[in-house]
JSON list of N, CA and C and ligand atoms in Angstrom, two decimals:
[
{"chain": "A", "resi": 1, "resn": "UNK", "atom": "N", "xyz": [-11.79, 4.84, -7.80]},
{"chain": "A", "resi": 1, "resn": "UNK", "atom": "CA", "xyz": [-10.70, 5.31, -6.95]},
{"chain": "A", "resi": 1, "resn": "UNK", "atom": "C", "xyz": [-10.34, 4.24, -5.93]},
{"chain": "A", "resi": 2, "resn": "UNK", "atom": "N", "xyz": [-8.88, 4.02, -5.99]},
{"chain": "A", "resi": 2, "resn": "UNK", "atom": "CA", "xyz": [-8.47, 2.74, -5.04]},
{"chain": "A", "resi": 2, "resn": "UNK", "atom": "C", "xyz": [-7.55, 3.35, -3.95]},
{"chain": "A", "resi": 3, "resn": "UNK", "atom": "N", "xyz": [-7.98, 3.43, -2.57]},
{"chain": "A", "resi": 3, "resn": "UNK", "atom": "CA", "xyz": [-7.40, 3.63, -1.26]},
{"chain": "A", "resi": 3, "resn": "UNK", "atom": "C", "xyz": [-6.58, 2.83, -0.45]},
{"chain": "A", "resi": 4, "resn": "UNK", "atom": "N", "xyz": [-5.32, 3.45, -0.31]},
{"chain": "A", "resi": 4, "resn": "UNK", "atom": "CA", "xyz": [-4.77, 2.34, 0.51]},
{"chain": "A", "resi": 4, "resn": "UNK", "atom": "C", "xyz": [-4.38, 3.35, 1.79]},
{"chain": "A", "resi": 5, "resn": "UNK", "atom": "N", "xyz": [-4.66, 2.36, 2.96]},
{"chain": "A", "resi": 5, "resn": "UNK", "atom": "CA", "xyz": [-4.37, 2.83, 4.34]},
{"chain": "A", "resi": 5, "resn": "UNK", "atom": "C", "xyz": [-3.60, 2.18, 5.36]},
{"chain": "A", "resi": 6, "resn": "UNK", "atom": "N", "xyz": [-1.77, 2.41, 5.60]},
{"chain": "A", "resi": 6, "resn": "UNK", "atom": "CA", "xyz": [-0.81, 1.66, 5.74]},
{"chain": "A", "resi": 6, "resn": "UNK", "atom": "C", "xyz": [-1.45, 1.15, 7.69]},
{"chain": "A", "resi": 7, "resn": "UNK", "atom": "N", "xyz": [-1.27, -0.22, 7.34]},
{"chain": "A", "resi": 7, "resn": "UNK", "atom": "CA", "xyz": [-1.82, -0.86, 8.80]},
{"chain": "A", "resi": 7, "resn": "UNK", "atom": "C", "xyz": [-0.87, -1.01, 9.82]},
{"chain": "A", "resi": 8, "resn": "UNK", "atom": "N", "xyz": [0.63, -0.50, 9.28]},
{"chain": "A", "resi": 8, "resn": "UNK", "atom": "CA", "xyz": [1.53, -0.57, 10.43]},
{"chain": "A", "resi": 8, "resn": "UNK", "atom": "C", "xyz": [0.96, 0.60, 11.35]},
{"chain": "A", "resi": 9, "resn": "UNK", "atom": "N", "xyz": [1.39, 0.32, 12.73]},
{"chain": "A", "resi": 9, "resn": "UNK", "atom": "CA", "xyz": [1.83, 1.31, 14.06]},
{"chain": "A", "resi": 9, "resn": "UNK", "atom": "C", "xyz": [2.22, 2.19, 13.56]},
{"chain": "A", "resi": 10, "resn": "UNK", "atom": "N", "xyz": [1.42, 3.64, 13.65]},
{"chain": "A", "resi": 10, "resn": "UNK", "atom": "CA", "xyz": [2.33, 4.75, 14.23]},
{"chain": "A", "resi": 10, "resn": "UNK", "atom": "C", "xyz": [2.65, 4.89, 12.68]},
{"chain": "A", "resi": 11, "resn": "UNK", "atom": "N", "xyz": [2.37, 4.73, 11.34]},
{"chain": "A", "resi": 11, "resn": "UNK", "atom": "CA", "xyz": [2.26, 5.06, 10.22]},
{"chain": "A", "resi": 11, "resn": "UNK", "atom": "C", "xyz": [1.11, 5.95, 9.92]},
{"chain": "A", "resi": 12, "resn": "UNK", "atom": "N", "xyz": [-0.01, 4.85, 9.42]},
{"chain": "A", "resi": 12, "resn": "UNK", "atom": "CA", "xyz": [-1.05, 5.35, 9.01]},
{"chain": "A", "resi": 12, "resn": "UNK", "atom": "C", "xyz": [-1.19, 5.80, 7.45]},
{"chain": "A", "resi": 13, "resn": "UNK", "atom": "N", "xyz": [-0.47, 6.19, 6.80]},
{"chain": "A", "resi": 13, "resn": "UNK", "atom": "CA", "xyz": [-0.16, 6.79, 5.60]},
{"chain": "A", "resi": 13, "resn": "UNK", "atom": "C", "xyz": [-1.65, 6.29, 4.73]},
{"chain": "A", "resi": 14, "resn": "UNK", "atom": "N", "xyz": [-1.89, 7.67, 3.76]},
{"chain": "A", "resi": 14, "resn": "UNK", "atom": "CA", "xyz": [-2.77, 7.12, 2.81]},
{"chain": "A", "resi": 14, "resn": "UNK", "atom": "C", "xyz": [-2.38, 7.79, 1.86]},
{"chain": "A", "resi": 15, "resn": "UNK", "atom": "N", "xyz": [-3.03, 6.61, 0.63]},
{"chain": "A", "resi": 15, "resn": "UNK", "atom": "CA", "xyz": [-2.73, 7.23, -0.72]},
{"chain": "A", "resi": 15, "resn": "UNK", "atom": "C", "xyz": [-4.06, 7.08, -1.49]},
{"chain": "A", "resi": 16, "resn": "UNK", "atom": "N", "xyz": [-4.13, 7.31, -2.47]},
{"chain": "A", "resi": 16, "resn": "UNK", "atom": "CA", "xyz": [-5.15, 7.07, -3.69]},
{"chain": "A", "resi": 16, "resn": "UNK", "atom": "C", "xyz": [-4.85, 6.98, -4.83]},
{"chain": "A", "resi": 17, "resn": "UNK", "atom": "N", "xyz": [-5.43, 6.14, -5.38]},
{"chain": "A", "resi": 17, "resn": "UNK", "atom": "CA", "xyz": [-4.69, 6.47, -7.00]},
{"chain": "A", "resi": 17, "resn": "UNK", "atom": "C", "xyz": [-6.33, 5.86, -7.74]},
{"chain": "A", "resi": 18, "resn": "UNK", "atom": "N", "xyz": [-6.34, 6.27, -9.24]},
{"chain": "A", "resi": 18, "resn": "UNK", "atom": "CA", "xyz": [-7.09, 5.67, -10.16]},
{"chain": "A", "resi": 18, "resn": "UNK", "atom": "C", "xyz": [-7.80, 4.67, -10.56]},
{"chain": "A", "resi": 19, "resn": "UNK", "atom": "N", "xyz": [-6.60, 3.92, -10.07]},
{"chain": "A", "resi": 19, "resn": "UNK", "atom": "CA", "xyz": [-6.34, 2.28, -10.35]},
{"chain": "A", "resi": 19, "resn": "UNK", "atom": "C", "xyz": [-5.25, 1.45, -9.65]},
{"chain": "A", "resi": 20, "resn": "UNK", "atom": "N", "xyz": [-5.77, 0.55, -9.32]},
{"chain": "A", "resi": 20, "resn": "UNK", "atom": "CA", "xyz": [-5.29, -0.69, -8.51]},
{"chain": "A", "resi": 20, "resn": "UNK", "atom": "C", "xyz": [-3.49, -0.82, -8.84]},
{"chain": "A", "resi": 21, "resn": "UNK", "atom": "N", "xyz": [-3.25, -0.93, -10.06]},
{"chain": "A", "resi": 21, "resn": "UNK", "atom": "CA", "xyz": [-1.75, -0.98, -10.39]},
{"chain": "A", "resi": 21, "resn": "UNK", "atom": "C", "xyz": [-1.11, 0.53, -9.93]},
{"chain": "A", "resi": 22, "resn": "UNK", "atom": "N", "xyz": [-1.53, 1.65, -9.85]},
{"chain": "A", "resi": 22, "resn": "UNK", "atom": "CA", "xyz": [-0.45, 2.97, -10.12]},
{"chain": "A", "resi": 22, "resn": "UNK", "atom": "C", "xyz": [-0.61, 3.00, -8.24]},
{"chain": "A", "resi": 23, "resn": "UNK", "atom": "N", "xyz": [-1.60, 2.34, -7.33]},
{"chain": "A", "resi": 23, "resn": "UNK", "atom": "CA", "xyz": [-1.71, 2.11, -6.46]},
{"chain": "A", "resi": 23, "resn": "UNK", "atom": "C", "xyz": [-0.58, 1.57, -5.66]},
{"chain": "A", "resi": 24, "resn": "UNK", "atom": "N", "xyz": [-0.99, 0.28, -5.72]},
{"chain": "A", "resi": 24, "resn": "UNK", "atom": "CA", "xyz": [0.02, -0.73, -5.59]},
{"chain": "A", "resi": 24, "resn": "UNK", "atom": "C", "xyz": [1.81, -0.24, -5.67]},
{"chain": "A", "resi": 25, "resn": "UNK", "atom": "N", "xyz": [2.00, 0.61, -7.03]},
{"chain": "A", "resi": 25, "resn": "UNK", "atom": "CA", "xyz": [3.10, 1.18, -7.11]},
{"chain": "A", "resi": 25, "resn": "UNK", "atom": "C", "xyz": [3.74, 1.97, -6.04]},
{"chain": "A", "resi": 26, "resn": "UNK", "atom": "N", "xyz": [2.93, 2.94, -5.58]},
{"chain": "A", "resi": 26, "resn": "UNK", "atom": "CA", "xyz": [3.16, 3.92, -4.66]},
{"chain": "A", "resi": 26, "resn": "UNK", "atom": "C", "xyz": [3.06, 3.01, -3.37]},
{"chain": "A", "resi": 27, "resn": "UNK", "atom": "N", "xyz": [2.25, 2.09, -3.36]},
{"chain": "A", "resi": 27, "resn": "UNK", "atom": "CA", "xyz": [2.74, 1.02, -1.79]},
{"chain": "A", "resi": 27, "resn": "UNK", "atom": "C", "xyz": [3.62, 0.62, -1.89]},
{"chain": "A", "resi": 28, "resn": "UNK", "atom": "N", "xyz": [4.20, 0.08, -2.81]},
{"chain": "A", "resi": 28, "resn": "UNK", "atom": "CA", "xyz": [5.76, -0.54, -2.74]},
{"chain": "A", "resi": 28, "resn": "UNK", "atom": "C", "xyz": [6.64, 0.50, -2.37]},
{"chain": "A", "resi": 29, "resn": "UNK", "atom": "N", "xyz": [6.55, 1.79, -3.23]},
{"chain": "A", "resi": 29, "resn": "UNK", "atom": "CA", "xyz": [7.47, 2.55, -2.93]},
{"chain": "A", "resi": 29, "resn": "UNK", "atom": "C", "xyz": [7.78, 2.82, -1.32]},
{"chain": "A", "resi": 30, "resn": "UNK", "atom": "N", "xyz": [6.14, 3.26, -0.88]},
{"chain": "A", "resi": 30, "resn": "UNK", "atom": "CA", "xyz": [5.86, 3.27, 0.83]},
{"chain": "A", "resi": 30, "resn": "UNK", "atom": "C", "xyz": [6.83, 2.67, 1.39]},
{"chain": "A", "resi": 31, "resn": "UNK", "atom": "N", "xyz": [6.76, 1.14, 1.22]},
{"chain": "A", "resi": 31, "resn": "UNK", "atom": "CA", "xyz": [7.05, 0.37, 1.81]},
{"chain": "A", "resi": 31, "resn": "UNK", "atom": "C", "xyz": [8.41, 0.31, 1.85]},
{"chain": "A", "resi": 32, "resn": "UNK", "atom": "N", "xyz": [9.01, 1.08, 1.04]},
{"chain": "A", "resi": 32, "resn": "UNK", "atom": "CA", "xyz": [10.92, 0.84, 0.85]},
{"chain": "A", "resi": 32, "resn": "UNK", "atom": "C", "xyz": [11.24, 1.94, 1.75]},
{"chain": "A", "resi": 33, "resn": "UNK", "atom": "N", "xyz": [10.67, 3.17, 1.40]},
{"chain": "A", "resi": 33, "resn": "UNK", "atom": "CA", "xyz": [10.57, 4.32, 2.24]},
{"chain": "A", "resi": 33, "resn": "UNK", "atom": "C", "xyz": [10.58, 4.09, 3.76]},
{"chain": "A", "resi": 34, "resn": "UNK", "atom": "N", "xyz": [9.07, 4.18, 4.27]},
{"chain": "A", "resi": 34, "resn": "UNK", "atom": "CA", "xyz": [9.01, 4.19, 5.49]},
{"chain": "A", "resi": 34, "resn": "UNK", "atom": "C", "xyz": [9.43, 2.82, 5.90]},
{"chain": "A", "resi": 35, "resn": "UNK", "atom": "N", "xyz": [9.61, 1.67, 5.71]},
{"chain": "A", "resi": 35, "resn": "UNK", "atom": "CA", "xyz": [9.32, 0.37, 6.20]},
{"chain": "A", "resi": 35, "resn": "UNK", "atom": "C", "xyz": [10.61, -0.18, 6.09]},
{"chain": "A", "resi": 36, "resn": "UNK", "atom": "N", "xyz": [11.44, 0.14, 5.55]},
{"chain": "A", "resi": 36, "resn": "UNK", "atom": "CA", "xyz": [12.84, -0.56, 4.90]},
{"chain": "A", "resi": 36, "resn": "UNK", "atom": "C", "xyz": [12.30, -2.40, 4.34]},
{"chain": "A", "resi": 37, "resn": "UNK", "atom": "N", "xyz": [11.42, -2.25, 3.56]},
{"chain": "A", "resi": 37, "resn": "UNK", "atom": "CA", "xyz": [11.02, -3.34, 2.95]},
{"chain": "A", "resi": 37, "resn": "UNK", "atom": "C", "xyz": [11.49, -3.23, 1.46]},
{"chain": "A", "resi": 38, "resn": "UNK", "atom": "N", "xyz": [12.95, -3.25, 0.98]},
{"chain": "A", "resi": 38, "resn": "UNK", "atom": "CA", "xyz": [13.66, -3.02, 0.20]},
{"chain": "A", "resi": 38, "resn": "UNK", "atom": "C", "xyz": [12.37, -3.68, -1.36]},
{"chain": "A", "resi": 39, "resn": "UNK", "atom": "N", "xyz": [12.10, -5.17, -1.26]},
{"chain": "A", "resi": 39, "resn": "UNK", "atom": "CA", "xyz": [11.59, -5.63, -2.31]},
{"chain": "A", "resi": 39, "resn": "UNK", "atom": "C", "xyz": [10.27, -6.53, -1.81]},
{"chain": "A", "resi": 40, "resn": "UNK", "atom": "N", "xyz": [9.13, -5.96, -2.03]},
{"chain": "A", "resi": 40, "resn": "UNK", "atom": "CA", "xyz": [7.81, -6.41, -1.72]},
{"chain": "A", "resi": 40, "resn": "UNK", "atom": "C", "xyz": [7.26, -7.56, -2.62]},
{"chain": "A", "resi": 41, "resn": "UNK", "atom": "N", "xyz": [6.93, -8.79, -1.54]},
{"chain": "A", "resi": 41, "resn": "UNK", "atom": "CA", "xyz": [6.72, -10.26, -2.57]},
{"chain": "A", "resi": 41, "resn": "UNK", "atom": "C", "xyz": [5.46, -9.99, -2.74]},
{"chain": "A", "resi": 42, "resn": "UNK", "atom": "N", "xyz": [5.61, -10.62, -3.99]},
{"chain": "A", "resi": 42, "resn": "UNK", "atom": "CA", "xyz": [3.25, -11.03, -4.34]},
{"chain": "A", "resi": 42, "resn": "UNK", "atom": "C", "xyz": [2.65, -11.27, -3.40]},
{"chain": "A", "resi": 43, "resn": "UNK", "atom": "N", "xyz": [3.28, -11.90, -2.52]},
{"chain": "A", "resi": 43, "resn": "UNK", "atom": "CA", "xyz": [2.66, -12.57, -0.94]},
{"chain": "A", "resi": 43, "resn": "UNK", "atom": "C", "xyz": [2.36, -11.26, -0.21]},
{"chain": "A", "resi": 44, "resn": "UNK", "atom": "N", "xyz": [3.91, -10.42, -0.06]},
{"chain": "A", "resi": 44, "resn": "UNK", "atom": "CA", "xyz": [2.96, -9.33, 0.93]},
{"chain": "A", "resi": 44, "resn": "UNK", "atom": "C", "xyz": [2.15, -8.30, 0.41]},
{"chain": "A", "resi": 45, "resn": "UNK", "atom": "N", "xyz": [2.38, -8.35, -1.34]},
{"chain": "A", "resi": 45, "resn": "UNK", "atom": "CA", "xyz": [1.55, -6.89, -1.90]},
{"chain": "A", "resi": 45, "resn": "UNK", "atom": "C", "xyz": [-0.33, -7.55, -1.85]},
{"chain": "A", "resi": 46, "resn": "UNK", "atom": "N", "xyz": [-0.15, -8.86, -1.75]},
{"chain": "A", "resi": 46, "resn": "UNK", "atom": "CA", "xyz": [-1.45, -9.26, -2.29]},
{"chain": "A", "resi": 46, "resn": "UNK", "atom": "C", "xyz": [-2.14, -9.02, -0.54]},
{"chain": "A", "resi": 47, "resn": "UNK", "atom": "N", "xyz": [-1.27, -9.57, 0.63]},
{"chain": "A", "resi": 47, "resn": "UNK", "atom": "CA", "xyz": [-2.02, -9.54, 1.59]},
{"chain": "A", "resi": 47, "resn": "UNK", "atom": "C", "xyz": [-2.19, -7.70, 2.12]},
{"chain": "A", "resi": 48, "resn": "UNK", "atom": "N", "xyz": [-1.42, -6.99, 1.48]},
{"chain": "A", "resi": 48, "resn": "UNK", "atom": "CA", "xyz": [-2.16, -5.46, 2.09]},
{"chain": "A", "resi": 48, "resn": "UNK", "atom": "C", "xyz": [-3.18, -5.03, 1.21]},
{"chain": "A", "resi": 49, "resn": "UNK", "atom": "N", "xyz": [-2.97, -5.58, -0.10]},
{"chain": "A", "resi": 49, "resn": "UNK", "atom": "CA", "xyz": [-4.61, -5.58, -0.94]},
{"chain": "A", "resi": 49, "resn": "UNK", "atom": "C", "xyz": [-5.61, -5.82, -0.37]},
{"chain": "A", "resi": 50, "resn": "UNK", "atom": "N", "xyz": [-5.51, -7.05, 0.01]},
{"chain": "A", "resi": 50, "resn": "UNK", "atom": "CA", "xyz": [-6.37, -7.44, 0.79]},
{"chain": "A", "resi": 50, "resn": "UNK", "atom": "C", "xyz": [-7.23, -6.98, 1.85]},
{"chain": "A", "resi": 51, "resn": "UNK", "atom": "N", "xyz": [-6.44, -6.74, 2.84]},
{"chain": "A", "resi": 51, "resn": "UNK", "atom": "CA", "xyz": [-6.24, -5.76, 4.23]},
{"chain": "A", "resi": 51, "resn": "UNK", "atom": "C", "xyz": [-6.57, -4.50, 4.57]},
{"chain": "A", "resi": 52, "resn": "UNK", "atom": "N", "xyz": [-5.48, -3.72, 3.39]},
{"chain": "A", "resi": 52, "resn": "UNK", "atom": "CA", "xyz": [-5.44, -2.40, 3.87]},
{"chain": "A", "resi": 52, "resn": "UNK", "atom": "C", "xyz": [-6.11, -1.52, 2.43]},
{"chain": "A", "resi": 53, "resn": "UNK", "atom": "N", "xyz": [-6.43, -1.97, 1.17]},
{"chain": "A", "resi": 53, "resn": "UNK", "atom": "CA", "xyz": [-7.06, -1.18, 0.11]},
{"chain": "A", "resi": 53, "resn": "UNK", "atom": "C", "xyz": [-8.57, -1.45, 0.14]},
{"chain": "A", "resi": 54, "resn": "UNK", "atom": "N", "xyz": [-9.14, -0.12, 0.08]},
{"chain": "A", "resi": 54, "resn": "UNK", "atom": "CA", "xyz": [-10.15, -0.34, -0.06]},
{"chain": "A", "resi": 54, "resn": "UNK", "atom": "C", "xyz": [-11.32, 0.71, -1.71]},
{"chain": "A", "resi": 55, "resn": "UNK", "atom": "N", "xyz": [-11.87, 0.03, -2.26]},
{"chain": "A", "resi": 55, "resn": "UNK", "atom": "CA", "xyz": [-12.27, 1.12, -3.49]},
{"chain": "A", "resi": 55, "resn": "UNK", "atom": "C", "xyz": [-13.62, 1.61, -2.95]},
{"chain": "A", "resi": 56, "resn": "UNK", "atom": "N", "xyz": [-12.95, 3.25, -3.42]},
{"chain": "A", "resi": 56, "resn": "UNK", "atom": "CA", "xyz": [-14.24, 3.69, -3.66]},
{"chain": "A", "resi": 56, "resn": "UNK", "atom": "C", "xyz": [-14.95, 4.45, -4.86]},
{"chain": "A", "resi": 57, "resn": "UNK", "atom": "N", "xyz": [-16.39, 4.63, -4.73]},
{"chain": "A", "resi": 57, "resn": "UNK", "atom": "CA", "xyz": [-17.06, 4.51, -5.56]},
{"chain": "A", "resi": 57, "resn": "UNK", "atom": "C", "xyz": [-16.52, 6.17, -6.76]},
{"chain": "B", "resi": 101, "resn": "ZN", "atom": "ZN1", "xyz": [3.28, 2.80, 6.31]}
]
C-alpha cells in the first residue's frame, strides 16, 4: 500500500492506492484540482514521491 500526504499549507489531503502508478495518478489529478497545477512534470511528480509518499507494509 502506497500513501501519499499532500505537503502544501492548509491541504493535507491523503490518498492510498495499491500501487505506486494508480497513486501517482490520483496526485496528479490532486494537483489539477486543488492546486491549479494544470500538467505535473517528472520533476515535480518525482520530487512529491520523494517527499510526500510513503509505503506501507
Ligand atoms: Zn494538496
Amino acid at each position: 500500500m502506497h500513501q501519499f500526504q499532500c505537503g502544501h499549507q492548509e491541504c493535507g489531503s491523503q490518498y492510498t492506492a495499491a500501487n505506486k502508478d494508480d497513486l501517482m495518478s490520483q496526485v496528479a489529478q490532486h494537483l489539477k484540482d486543488a492546486h491549479n497545477v494544470d500538467k505535473a512534470t517528472q520533476t515535480l511528480m518525482g520530487y512529491l514521491e520523494s517527499t510526500c509518499v510513503t509505503v506501507q507494509p
